[in-house]
Amino acid sequence: MQFADRLQPITPSLTLAISTKAKEMKSAGMDVCDFSAGEPDFDTPGHIREAAKLALDQGKTRYGAAAGVSELRQAIATKLAQDNQLEFAPTQIMVTNGGKHSLYNLMMALLNPGDQVIIPVPYWLSYPEMVRLANGVPVFVQTSEATSYKITPEQLAQAITPQTKLLVLNSPANPTGMVYSQTEIEAIATVLEHHPQVYVVSDEIYEQICYPGATHFSIGTIPAIKERVIISSGFAKAYSMTGWRIGYLAAPLELIKAATTIQGHSTSNVCTFAQYGAIAALTGSQECVTKMRLEFLKRRDLMCRRLSEIDGITCPKPQGAFYLFPSIRELGLTSLEFSQALLEECYVAVVPGVAFGADHNIRLSYATDRDTIERGCDRLSTFVKNLRRSGYLGR
């Protein structure tokens, strides 16, 4: 069978592949410590589940508006105004089938063939694939541990060309957990002021998972470029609602209309009764978010401490999200070789950094319990010690 040409440059998600293999091994009775999936291990808070149940009982099970139920779009607009100082009318917001779908709709609505999209490296692995599916051209800008894996204003200015249409900005970031400061965001905005053809999509899915010393600041609050800022977010991470598949896009009205047209001809509306759970998430008590964030902080500190004890691995402490992105450069293996051997020999699942454009790193998610973190780090330490003893180091 001959498939569409647009699929030729697209690679399957390594994150999902590793996670699937880990689950298969668990099903076969193996004791796998899974650090691969970016999925909180908490149950969805009770008041959110109850709101969805009530919506079911009230018969909210029919088709809804393609852009989302009006009550949820209003709740999102209110949240953006109160929490982020962002001015979006409900008509400038659309509800999507997860945060990932909001980004896909955006790429399909905004990009023409040949349009360039600047993506800092490391990046969430789906960004470039979405750009390619929309016939755009991803332009990668390398960052380093020395710059906390953040793009600098100088790098951005050098990367922009007449074909540049979009900058992808992710803070707190997946896979590094780094958070751009207000000063850093303002410096990026200053560069964009001089390039009126360039939009910026701010992926803020992890905004509520920031740790002491870091504060989320949205580029959409800067007046000079706010008309070119697009916000992508969702409910999966902060509210442990990964399976609910509810995200949203906030953008200029004409872009929302275009993206809604695309959604209307693809998935139509998001699951109707689930949207009422999302309303409860935004309008109810936020104590659940605080509780989960505090637990993530404890897990971050535990995993950082354990990794710091392993000779040959270096890792900056993340400021947000729930990932570590340690370097394995000194150990002489590619990230895929390292990850495959670690899973097969020690039953520890991590994601190879090559999936994020950084082949000297691996990504570990600490969205799991502390006992699993302890056992997994014990195995990782043993694996690295054995690797060093084998003499492979430096080959």
mmCIF file of C-alpha atoms in Angstrom:
data_model
loop_
_atom_site.group_PDB
_atom_site.id
_atom_site.type_symbol
_atom_site.label_atom_id
_atom_site.label_comp_id
_atom_site.label_asym_id
_atom_site.label_seq_id
_atom_site.Cartn_x
_atom_site.Cartn_y
_atom_site.Cartn_z
ATOM 1 C CA MET A 1 0.000 0.000 0.000
ATOM 2 C CA GLN A 2 1.322 3.452 -0.878
ATOM 3 C CA PHE A 3 0.821 6.080 1.801
ATOM 4 C CA ALA A 4 0.699 9.851 1.575
ATOM 5 C CA ASP A 5 4.044 11.551 0.947
ATOM 6 C CA ARG A 6 3.513 13.770 3.987
ATOM 7 C CA LEU A 7 4.155 10.755 6.217
ATOM 8 C CA GLN A 8 7.643 10.046 4.873
ATOM 9 C CA PRO A 9 9.552 12.389 7.251
ATOM 10 C CA ILE A 10 7.358 11.573 10.264
ATOM 11 C CA THR A 11 8.656 9.290 13.012
ATOM 12 C CA PRO A 12 6.494 7.502 15.611
ATOM 13 C CA SER A 13 6.562 8.811 19.173
ATOM 14 C CA LEU A 14 9.468 7.242 21.072
ATOM 15 C CA THR A 15 7.829 8.247 24.343
ATOM 16 C CA LEU A 16 4.727 6.204 23.557
ATOM 17 C CA ALA A 17 6.843 3.334 22.198
ATOM 18 C CA ILE A 18 8.958 3.059 25.354
ATOM 19 C CA SER A 19 5.915 3.467 27.602
ATOM 20 C CA THR A 20 4.049 0.757 25.684
ATOM 21 C CA LYS A 21 6.976 -1.659 25.949
ATOM 22 C CA ALA A 22 7.269 -0.982 29.691
ATOM 23 C CA LYS A 23 3.558 -1.715 30.147
ATOM 24 C CA GLU A 24 3.889 -4.941 28.169
ATOM 25 C CA MET A 25 6.777 -6.041 30.376
ATOM 26 C CA LYS A 26 4.732 -5.236 33.486
ATOM 27 C CA SER A 27 1.833 -7.268 32.111
ATOM 28 C CA ALA A 28 4.229 -10.168 31.665
ATOM 29 C CA GLY A 29 5.040 -10.035 35.391
ATOM 30 C CA MET A 30 8.288 -8.060 35.236
ATOM 31 C CA ASP A 31 9.040 -5.480 37.945
ATOM 32 C CA VAL A 32 9.568 -2.428 35.745
ATOM 33 C CA CYS A 33 10.391 1.008 37.162
ATOM 34 C CA ASP A 34 8.763 3.246 34.578
ATOM 35 C CA PHE A 35 10.139 6.772 34.233
ATOM 36 C CA SER A 36 9.027 7.156 30.623
ATOM 37 C CA ALA A 37 5.533 8.618 30.560
ATOM 38 C CA GLY A 38 4.687 12.216 31.358
ATOM 39 C CA GLU A 39 1.588 11.149 33.241
ATOM 40 C CA PRO A 40 0.871 12.003 36.891
ATOM 41 C CA ASP A 41 0.152 8.896 38.961
ATOM 42 C CA PHE A 42 -2.545 10.671 41.012
ATOM 43 C CA ASP A 43 -6.251 10.051 40.529
ATOM 44 C CA THR A 44 -8.221 12.894 38.980
ATOM 45 C CA PRO A 45 -9.493 14.955 41.950
ATOM 46 C CA GLY A 46 -12.900 13.895 43.238
ATOM 47 C CA HIS A 47 -14.801 17.122 42.592
ATOM 48 C CA ILE A 48 -13.791 17.002 38.919
ATOM 49 C CA ARG A 49 -14.971 13.404 38.548
ATOM 50 C CA GLU A 50 -18.241 14.232 40.305
ATOM 51 C CA ALA A 51 -18.904 17.136 37.943
ATOM 52 C CA ALA A 52 -18.523 14.827 34.944
ATOM 53 C CA LYS A 53 -20.819 12.238 36.547
ATOM 54 C CA LEU A 54 -23.434 14.912 37.183
ATOM 55 C CA ALA A 55 -23.190 16.044 33.565
ATOM 56 C CA LEU A 56 -23.829 12.459 32.482
ATOM 57 C CA ASP A 57 -26.862 12.238 34.756
ATOM 58 C CA GLN A 58 -28.139 15.530 33.334
ATOM 59 C CA GLY A 59 -27.962 14.167 29.788
ATOM 60 C CA LYS A 60 -25.028 16.247 28.587
ATOM 61 C CA THR A 61 -24.069 13.494 26.161
ATOM 62 C CA ARG A 62 -24.943 14.977 22.787
ATOM 63 C CA TYR A 63 -22.957 16.844 20.157
ATOM 64 C CA GLY A 64 -21.615 20.173 21.293
ATOM 65 C CA ALA A 65 -20.142 23.233 19.630
ATOM 66 C CA ALA A 66 -16.912 22.491 17.754
ATOM 67 C CA ALA A 67 -15.101 25.225 19.689
ATOM 68 C CA GLY A 68 -16.273 23.919 23.070
ATOM 69 C CA VAL A 69 -19.193 24.523 25.416
ATOM 70 C CA SER A 70 -19.626 28.213 26.159
ATOM 71 C CA GLU A 71 -19.346 27.744 29.935
ATOM 72 C CA LEU A 72 -15.894 26.184 29.605
ATOM 73 C CA ARG A 73 -14.642 28.809 27.175
ATOM 74 C CA GLN A 74 -15.790 31.484 29.619
ATOM 75 C CA ALA A 75 -14.088 29.688 32.523
ATOM 76 C CA ILE A 76 -10.841 29.502 30.553
ATOM 77 C CA ALA A 77 -11.033 33.199 29.667
ATOM 78 C CA THR A 78 -11.579 34.050 33.333
ATOM 79 C CA LYS A 79 -8.673 31.851 34.406
ATOM 80 C CA LEU A 80 -6.327 33.427 31.843
ATOM 81 C CA ALA A 81 -7.306 36.914 33.010
ATOM 82 C CA GLN A 82 -7.035 36.212 36.739
ATOM 83 C CA ASP A 83 -4.005 33.921 36.826
ATOM 84 C CA ASN A 84 -1.990 35.018 33.807
ATOM 85 C CA GLN A 85 -3.098 38.602 33.104
ATOM 86 C CA LEU A 86 -3.988 37.573 29.552
ATOM 87 C CA GLU A 87 -6.851 39.281 27.727
ATOM 88 C CA PHE A 88 -8.838 36.794 25.662
ATOM 89 C CA ALA A 89 -12.571 36.864 25.049
ATOM 90 C CA PRO A 90 -14.375 33.486 25.157
ATOM 91 C CA THR A 91 -14.731 33.737 21.373
ATOM 92 C CA GLN A 92 -10.918 33.733 21.135
ATOM 93 C CA ILE A 93 -10.725 30.338 22.823
ATOM 94 C CA MET A 94 -11.347 26.855 21.477
ATOM 95 C CA VAL A 95 -11.441 23.590 23.412
ATOM 96 C CA THR A 96 -9.483 20.723 21.856
ATOM 97 C CA ASN A 97 -8.895 17.013 22.312
ATOM 98 C CA GLY A 98 -5.902 17.523 24.583
ATOM 99 C CA GLY A 99 -3.119 20.101 24.540
ATOM 100 C CA LYS A 100 -1.413 18.205 21.705
ATOM 101 C CA HIS A 101 -4.481 18.624 19.503
ATOM 102 C CA SER A 102 -4.532 22.365 20.133
ATOM 103 C CA LEU A 103 -1.016 22.590 18.706
ATOM 104 C CA TYR A 104 -1.880 20.386 15.740
ATOM 105 C CA ASN A 105 -4.901 22.534 14.895
ATOM 106 C CA LEU A 106 -2.715 25.622 15.147
ATOM 107 C CA MET A 107 -0.055 24.276 12.772
ATOM 108 C CA MET A 108 -2.673 23.206 10.248
ATOM 109 C CA ALA A 109 -4.424 26.580 10.384
ATOM 110 C CA LEU A 110 -1.345 28.835 10.339
ATOM 111 C CA LEU A 111 1.348 27.238 8.187
ATOM 112 C CA ASN A 112 1.742 27.246 4.433
ATOM 113 C CA PRO A 113 4.221 24.997 2.596
ATOM 114 C CA GLY A 114 7.742 26.240 3.241
ATOM 115 C CA ASP A 115 6.884 28.374 6.274
ATOM 116 C CA GLN A 116 9.628 28.092 8.891
ATOM 117 C CA VAL A 117 8.987 27.354 12.571
ATOM 118 C CA ILE A 118 11.764 27.997 15.094
ATOM 119 C CA ILE A 119 12.032 25.229 17.694
ATOM 120 C CA PRO A 120 14.609 25.401 20.506
ATOM 121 C CA VAL A 121 16.457 22.137 21.208
ATOM 122 C CA PRO A 122 15.749 20.070 23.322
ATOM 123 C CA TYR A 123 12.103 20.112 22.287
ATOM 124 C CA TRP A 124 8.961 18.135 22.999
ATOM 125 C CA LEU A 125 9.133 15.450 20.362
ATOM 126 C CA SER A 126 5.805 16.219 18.647
ATOM 127 C CA TYR A 127 6.584 19.840 17.738
ATOM 128 C CA PRO A 128 8.656 19.177 14.600
ATOM 129 C CA GLU A 129 6.410 16.350 13.426
ATOM 130 C CA MET A 130 3.346 18.584 13.598
ATOM 131 C CA VAL A 131 5.186 21.253 11.605
ATOM 132 C CA ARG A 132 6.130 18.700 8.944
ATOM 133 C CA LEU A 133 2.576 17.351 8.746
ATOM 134 C CA ALA A 134 1.447 20.908 7.995
ATOM 135 C CA ASN A 135 4.154 21.118 5.266
ATOM 136 C CA GLY A 136 6.148 23.601 7.308
ATOM 137 C CA VAL A 137 9.898 23.544 7.903
ATOM 138 C CA PRO A 138 11.214 23.099 11.474
ATOM 139 C CA VAL A 139 14.286 25.224 12.196
ATOM 140 C CA PHE A 140 16.194 23.910 15.190
ATOM 141 C CA VAL A 141 18.170 26.170 17.511
ATOM 142 C CA GLN A 142 20.590 24.330 19.777
ATOM 143 C CA THR A 143 20.722 25.227 23.462
ATOM 144 C CA SER A 144 22.988 23.797 26.149
ATOM 145 C CA GLU A 145 23.190 23.020 29.833
ATOM 146 C CA ALA A 146 25.313 26.183 30.165
ATOM 147 C CA THR A 147 22.301 28.306 29.149
ATOM 148 C CA SER A 148 19.889 26.132 31.157
ATOM 149 C CA TYR A 149 18.593 24.742 27.862
ATOM 150 C CA LYS A 150 16.978 28.082 26.944
ATOM 151 C CA ILE A 151 17.182 29.950 23.661
ATOM 152 C CA THR A 152 18.911 33.338 23.877
ATOM 153 C CA PRO A 153 17.732 36.544 22.183
ATOM 154 C CA GLU A 154 20.869 36.478 20.021
ATOM 155 C CA GLN A 155 20.138 32.952 18.826
ATOM 156 C CA LEU A 156 16.548 33.859 18.033
ATOM 157 C CA ALA A 157 17.557 36.934 16.044
ATOM 158 C CA GLN A 158 20.026 34.890 13.988
ATOM 159 C CA ALA A 159 17.459 32.162 13.277
ATOM 160 C CA ILE A 160 14.721 34.432 11.931
ATOM 161 C CA THR A 161 14.448 34.684 8.148
ATOM 162 C CA PRO A 162 11.812 36.158 5.811
ATOM 163 C CA GLN A 163 10.230 32.668 5.763
ATOM 164 C CA THR A 164 9.857 32.463 9.563
ATOM 165 C CA LYS A 165 6.207 32.242 10.573
ATOM 166 C CA LEU A 166 6.234 30.909 14.147
ATOM 167 C CA LEU A 167 8.345 30.498 17.269
ATOM 168 C CA VAL A 168 7.535 27.634 19.648
ATOM 169 C CA LEU A 169 8.149 28.569 23.282
ATOM 170 C CA ASN A 170 7.635 26.029 26.083
ATOM 171 C CA SER A 171 7.963 27.059 29.729
ATOM 172 C CA PRO A 172 8.098 25.158 32.047
ATOM 173 C CA ALA A 173 9.717 22.951 29.468
ATOM 174 C CA ASN A 174 9.419 19.328 28.471
ATOM 175 C CA PRO A 175 11.918 17.572 28.576
ATOM 176 C CA THR A 176 14.230 19.786 30.680
ATOM 177 C CA GLY A 177 11.908 21.248 33.332
ATOM 178 C CA MET A 178 13.502 24.668 32.874
ATOM 179 C CA VAL A 179 11.488 27.881 33.318
ATOM 180 C CA TYR A 180 12.089 31.142 31.459
ATOM 181 C CA SER A 181 12.267 34.142 33.790
ATOM 182 C CA GLN A 182 10.337 37.343 33.135
ATOM 183 C CA THR A 183 13.567 39.047 32.058
ATOM 184 C CA GLU A 184 14.334 36.261 29.583
ATOM 185 C CA ILE A 185 10.810 36.340 28.160
ATOM 186 C CA GLU A 186 10.941 40.116 27.759
ATOM 187 C CA ALA A 187 14.256 39.855 25.895
ATOM 188 C CA ILE A 188 12.739 37.341 23.467
ATOM 189 C CA ALA A 189 9.734 39.604 22.955
ATOM 190 C CA THR A 190 12.041 42.515 22.135
ATOM 191 C CA VAL A 191 13.509 40.503 19.258
ATOM 192 C CA LEU A 192 10.041 39.578 17.989
ATOM 193 C CA GLU A 193 8.962 43.235 17.990
ATOM 194 C CA HIS A 194 11.225 43.775 14.981
ATOM 195 C CA HIS A 195 9.724 40.877 13.009
ATOM 196 C CA PRO A 196 5.974 41.488 12.658
ATOM 197 C CA GLN A 197 5.457 38.407 10.475
ATOM 198 C CA VAL A 198 6.470 36.052 13.293
ATOM 199 C CA TYR A 199 3.876 34.608 15.663
ATOM 200 C CA VAL A 200 4.768 32.827 18.898
ATOM 201 C CA VAL A 201 2.925 29.893 20.417
ATOM 202 C CA SER A 202 3.487 29.622 24.152
ATOM 203 C CA ASP A 203 2.960 26.055 25.316
ATOM 204 C CA GLU A 204 1.989 26.551 28.972
ATOM 205 C CA ILE A 205 0.709 23.064 29.824
ATOM 206 C CA TYR A 206 3.041 22.866 32.867
ATOM 207 C CA GLU A 207 2.500 26.421 34.116
ATOM 208 C CA GLN A 208 1.061 25.338 37.466
ATOM 209 C CA ILE A 209 3.994 23.060 38.226
ATOM 210 C CA CYS A 210 6.691 25.579 39.153
ATOM 211 C CA TYR A 211 8.946 25.138 42.164
ATOM 212 C CA PRO A 212 10.314 27.664 44.714
ATOM 213 C CA GLY A 213 12.554 30.190 42.984
ATOM 214 C CA ALA A 214 10.718 29.959 39.645
ATOM 215 C CA THR A 215 7.581 31.789 38.518
ATOM 216 C CA HIS A 216 5.650 31.245 35.326
ATOM 217 C CA PHE A 217 5.474 34.367 33.170
ATOM 218 C CA SER A 218 3.499 34.404 29.935
ATOM 219 C CA ILE A 219 4.845 36.192 26.863
ATOM 220 C CA GLY A 220 1.245 37.094 26.043
ATOM 221 C CA THR A 221 1.298 39.806 28.703
ATOM 222 C CA ILE A 222 3.787 41.936 26.747
ATOM 223 C CA PRO A 223 1.739 44.622 24.944
ATOM 224 C CA ALA A 224 4.023 45.089 21.934
ATOM 225 C CA ILE A 225 3.506 41.536 20.636
ATOM 226 C CA LYS A 226 0.383 40.272 22.384
ATOM 227 C CA GLU A 227 -1.623 40.332 19.132
ATOM 228 C CA ARG A 228 0.777 37.691 17.747
ATOM 229 C CA VAL A 229 0.811 35.426 20.821
ATOM 230 C CA ILE A 230 -1.025 32.093 20.855
ATOM 231 C CA ILE A 231 -1.512 30.174 24.105
ATOM 232 C CA SER A 232 -1.681 26.379 24.148
ATOM 233 C CA SER A 233 -2.539 24.585 27.354
ATOM 234 C CA GLY A 234 -4.737 21.933 28.919
ATOM 235 C CA PHE A 235 -5.833 20.034 31.995
ATOM 236 C CA ALA A 236 -3.768 16.847 31.802
ATOM 237 C CA LYS A 237 -0.754 17.736 33.930
ATOM 238 C CA ALA A 238 -1.929 20.068 36.691
ATOM 239 C CA TYR A 239 -5.210 18.232 37.336
ATOM 240 C CA SER A 240 -4.081 14.684 36.525
ATOM 241 C CA MET A 241 -6.586 14.479 33.677
ATOM 242 C CA THR A 242 -4.427 12.847 31.010
ATOM 243 C CA GLY A 243 -7.102 10.436 29.785
ATOM 244 C CA TRP A 244 -9.811 13.097 29.632
ATOM 245 C CA ARG A 245 -8.201 14.668 26.537
ATOM 246 C CA ILE A 246 -9.109 18.298 27.117
ATOM 247 C CA GLY A 247 -6.847 21.120 26.003
ATOM 248 C CA TYR A 248 -7.381 24.598 24.666
ATOM 249 C CA LEU A 249 -6.039 27.241 22.332
ATOM 250 C CA ALA A 250 -6.299 31.003 22.961
ATOM 251 C CA ALA A 251 -5.449 33.169 19.967
ATOM 252 C CA PRO A 252 -6.526 36.031 17.706
ATOM 253 C CA LEU A 253 -10.154 35.579 16.681
ATOM 254 C CA GLU A 254 -9.529 34.845 13.001
ATOM 255 C CA LEU A 255 -7.045 32.106 13.890
ATOM 256 C CA ILE A 256 -9.511 30.524 16.310
ATOM 257 C CA LYS A 257 -12.175 30.564 13.595
ATOM 258 C CA ALA A 258 -9.785 28.837 11.174
ATOM 259 C CA ALA A 259 -8.688 26.233 13.728
ATOM 260 C CA THR A 260 -12.328 25.583 14.674
ATOM 261 C CA THR A 261 -13.143 24.928 11.035
ATOM 262 C CA ILE A 262 -10.376 22.317 10.935
ATOM 263 C CA GLN A 263 -11.619 20.715 14.142
ATOM 264 C CA GLY A 264 -15.180 20.763 12.836
ATOM 265 C CA HIS A 265 -14.116 18.600 9.903
ATOM 266 C CA SER A 266 -11.846 16.266 11.881
ATOM 267 C CA THR A 267 -12.852 15.455 15.457
ATOM 268 C CA SER A 268 -15.835 17.793 15.812
ATOM 269 C CA ASN A 269 -16.422 18.647 19.476
ATOM 270 C CA VAL A 270 -14.556 17.439 22.540
ATOM 271 C CA CYS A 271 -16.373 14.877 24.727
ATOM 272 C CA THR A 272 -19.266 16.931 26.065
ATOM 273 C CA PHE A 273 -19.629 15.671 29.629
ATOM 274 C CA ALA A 274 -15.851 15.705 30.136
ATOM 275 C CA GLN A 275 -15.871 19.448 29.494
ATOM 276 C CA TYR A 276 -18.019 19.919 32.582
ATOM 277 C CA GLY A 277 -15.320 18.192 34.594
ATOM 278 C CA ALA A 278 -12.870 20.730 33.187
ATOM 279 C CA ILE A 279 -15.141 23.570 34.289
ATOM 280 C CA ALA A 280 -15.053 22.168 37.827
ATOM 281 C CA ALA A 281 -11.261 21.947 37.631
ATOM 282 C CA LEU A 282 -10.980 25.673 36.897
ATOM 283 C CA THR A 283 -13.751 26.978 39.140
ATOM 284 C CA GLY A 284 -13.327 24.664 42.126
ATOM 285 C CA SER A 285 -10.725 24.539 44.873
ATOM 286 C CA GLN A 286 -7.122 24.560 43.659
ATOM 287 C CA GLU A 287 -5.898 22.760 46.784
ATOM 288 C CA CYS A 288 -5.509 19.585 44.738
ATOM 289 C CA VAL A 289 -3.049 21.332 42.419
ATOM 290 C CA THR A 290 -1.007 22.602 45.345
ATOM 291 C CA LYS A 291 -0.948 19.171 46.964
ATOM 292 C CA MET A 292 0.273 17.458 43.796
ATOM 293 C CA ARG A 293 2.878 20.158 43.149
ATOM 294 C CA LEU A 294 4.314 19.749 46.647
ATOM 295 C CA GLU A 295 4.604 15.998 46.123
ATOM 296 C CA PHE A 296 6.303 16.547 42.761
ATOM 297 C CA LEU A 297 8.782 18.832 44.537
ATOM 298 C CA LYS A 298 9.686 16.079 47.002
ATOM 299 C CA ARG A 299 10.106 13.608 44.164
ATOM 300 C CA ARG A 300 12.251 16.050 42.190
ATOM 301 C CA ASP A 301 14.575 16.582 45.133
ATOM 302 C CA LEU A 302 14.813 12.844 45.766
ATOM 303 C CA MET A 303 15.617 11.966 42.167
ATOM 304 C CA CYS A 304 18.084 14.856 41.801
ATOM 305 C CA ARG A 305 19.913 13.712 44.921
ATOM 306 C CA ARG A 306 20.067 10.122 43.740
ATOM 307 C CA LEU A 307 21.321 11.066 40.270
ATOM 308 C CA SER A 308 23.984 13.361 41.737
ATOM 309 C CA GLU A 309 25.459 10.285 43.426
ATOM 310 C CA ILE A 310 26.001 8.464 40.111
ATOM 311 C CA ASP A 311 29.450 9.002 38.636
ATOM 312 C CA GLY A 312 29.222 9.837 34.931
ATOM 313 C CA ILE A 313 25.783 11.486 34.977
ATOM 314 C CA THR A 314 25.233 15.222 35.298
ATOM 315 C CA CYS A 315 21.858 16.886 35.652
ATOM 316 C CA PRO A 316 20.725 20.468 36.322
ATOM 317 C CA LYS A 317 17.885 20.773 38.818
ATOM 318 C CA PRO A 318 14.614 21.471 36.988
ATOM 319 C CA GLN A 319 12.531 24.475 37.998
ATOM 320 C CA GLY A 320 9.175 23.092 36.896
ATOM 321 C CA ALA A 321 7.224 20.250 35.241
ATOM 322 C CA PHE A 322 8.145 16.703 36.384
ATOM 323 C CA TYR A 323 11.132 15.690 34.294
ATOM 324 C CA LEU A 324 14.878 15.390 34.651
ATOM 325 C CA PHE A 325 17.076 15.560 31.559
ATOM 326 C CA PRO A 326 20.483 14.248 32.651
ATOM 327 C CA SER A 327 23.513 14.059 30.375
ATOM 328 C CA ILE A 328 25.053 10.639 29.700
ATOM 329 C CA ARG A 329 27.742 12.062 27.407
ATOM 330 C CA GLU A 330 30.586 10.597 29.508
ATOM 331 C CA LEU A 331 29.253 7.035 29.285
ATOM 332 C CA GLY A 332 29.999 6.322 25.625
ATOM 333 C CA LEU A 333 26.538 5.154 24.502
ATOM 334 C CA THR A 334 23.932 6.819 22.366
ATOM 335 C CA SER A 335 20.737 7.654 24.191
ATOM 336 C CA LEU A 336 18.887 4.875 22.376
ATOM 337 C CA GLU A 337 21.560 2.275 23.176
ATOM 338 C CA PHE A 338 21.589 3.388 26.809
ATOM 339 C CA SER A 339 17.793 3.354 27.160
ATOM 340 C CA GLN A 340 17.311 -0.017 25.478
ATOM 341 C CA ALA A 341 20.006 -1.693 27.556
ATOM 342 C CA LEU A 342 18.707 -0.145 30.773
ATOM 343 C CA LEU A 343 15.201 -1.442 30.079
ATOM 344 C CA GLU A 344 16.236 -4.912 28.941
ATOM 345 C CA GLU A 345 18.879 -5.531 31.609
ATOM 346 C CA CYS A 346 17.575 -3.620 34.621
ATOM 347 C CA TYR A 347 13.862 -3.126 33.907
ATOM 348 C CA VAL A 348 14.070 0.679 34.082
ATOM 349 C CA ALA A 349 12.208 2.642 31.399
ATOM 350 C CA VAL A 350 13.497 6.083 30.357
ATOM 351 C CA VAL A 351 13.124 8.014 27.095
ATOM 352 C CA PRO A 352 16.175 8.425 24.832
ATOM 353 C CA GLY A 353 17.174 12.052 24.417
ATOM 354 C CA VAL A 354 17.416 11.637 20.651
ATOM 355 C CA ALA A 355 13.610 11.863 20.609
ATOM 356 C CA PHE A 356 14.002 15.437 21.875
ATOM 357 C CA GLY A 357 16.926 16.313 19.591
ATOM 358 C CA ALA A 358 19.617 15.651 22.227
ATOM 359 C CA ASP A 359 21.342 12.292 21.817
ATOM 360 C CA HIS A 360 23.625 12.738 24.835
ATOM 361 C CA ASN A 361 20.706 12.879 27.274
ATOM 362 C CA ILE A 362 17.870 10.765 28.615
ATOM 363 C CA ARG A 363 14.562 11.923 30.043
ATOM 364 C CA LEU A 364 13.232 10.632 33.342
ATOM 365 C CA SER A 365 9.739 11.436 34.561
ATOM 366 C CA TYR A 366 9.259 11.577 38.318
ATOM 367 C CA ALA A 367 5.481 11.488 37.989
ATOM 368 C CA THR A 368 5.563 8.243 39.935
ATOM 369 C CA ASP A 369 5.792 7.211 43.585
ATOM 370 C CA ARG A 370 8.924 7.673 45.679
ATOM 371 C CA ASP A 371 9.433 3.948 46.227
ATOM 372 C CA THR A 372 9.654 3.433 42.468
ATOM 373 C CA ILE A 373 12.094 6.348 42.248
ATOM 374 C CA GLU A 374 14.326 4.781 44.913
ATOM 375 C CA ARG A 375 14.312 1.325 43.320
ATOM 376 C CA GLY A 376 14.768 2.682 39.810
ATOM 377 C CA CYS A 377 17.693 4.874 40.838
ATOM 378 C CA ASP A 378 19.312 1.906 42.595
ATOM 379 C CA ARG A 379 19.133 -0.029 39.331
ATOM 380 C CA LEU A 380 20.313 2.925 37.265
ATOM 381 C CA SER A 381 23.311 3.350 39.559
ATOM 382 C CA THR A 382 24.205 -0.332 39.256
ATOM 383 C CA PHE A 383 23.793 -0.197 35.471
ATOM 384 C CA VAL A 384 26.171 2.776 35.148
ATOM 385 C CA LYS A 385 28.741 1.189 37.482
ATOM 386 C CA ASN A 386 28.674 -2.007 35.414
ATOM 387 C CA LEU A 387 28.957 0.014 32.235
ATOM 388 C CA ARG A 388 32.046 1.772 33.529
ATOM 389 C CA ARG A 389 33.591 -1.475 34.733
ATOM 390 C CA SER A 390 33.040 -3.047 31.327
ATOM 391 C CA GLY A 391 35.486 -0.624 29.788
ATOM 392 C CA TYR A 392 32.954 0.661 27.273
ATOM 393 C CA LEU A 393 33.435 4.207 28.517
ATOM 394 C CA GLY A 394 35.150 6.371 25.953
ATOM 395 C CA ARG A 395 34.729 4.051 22.948
#
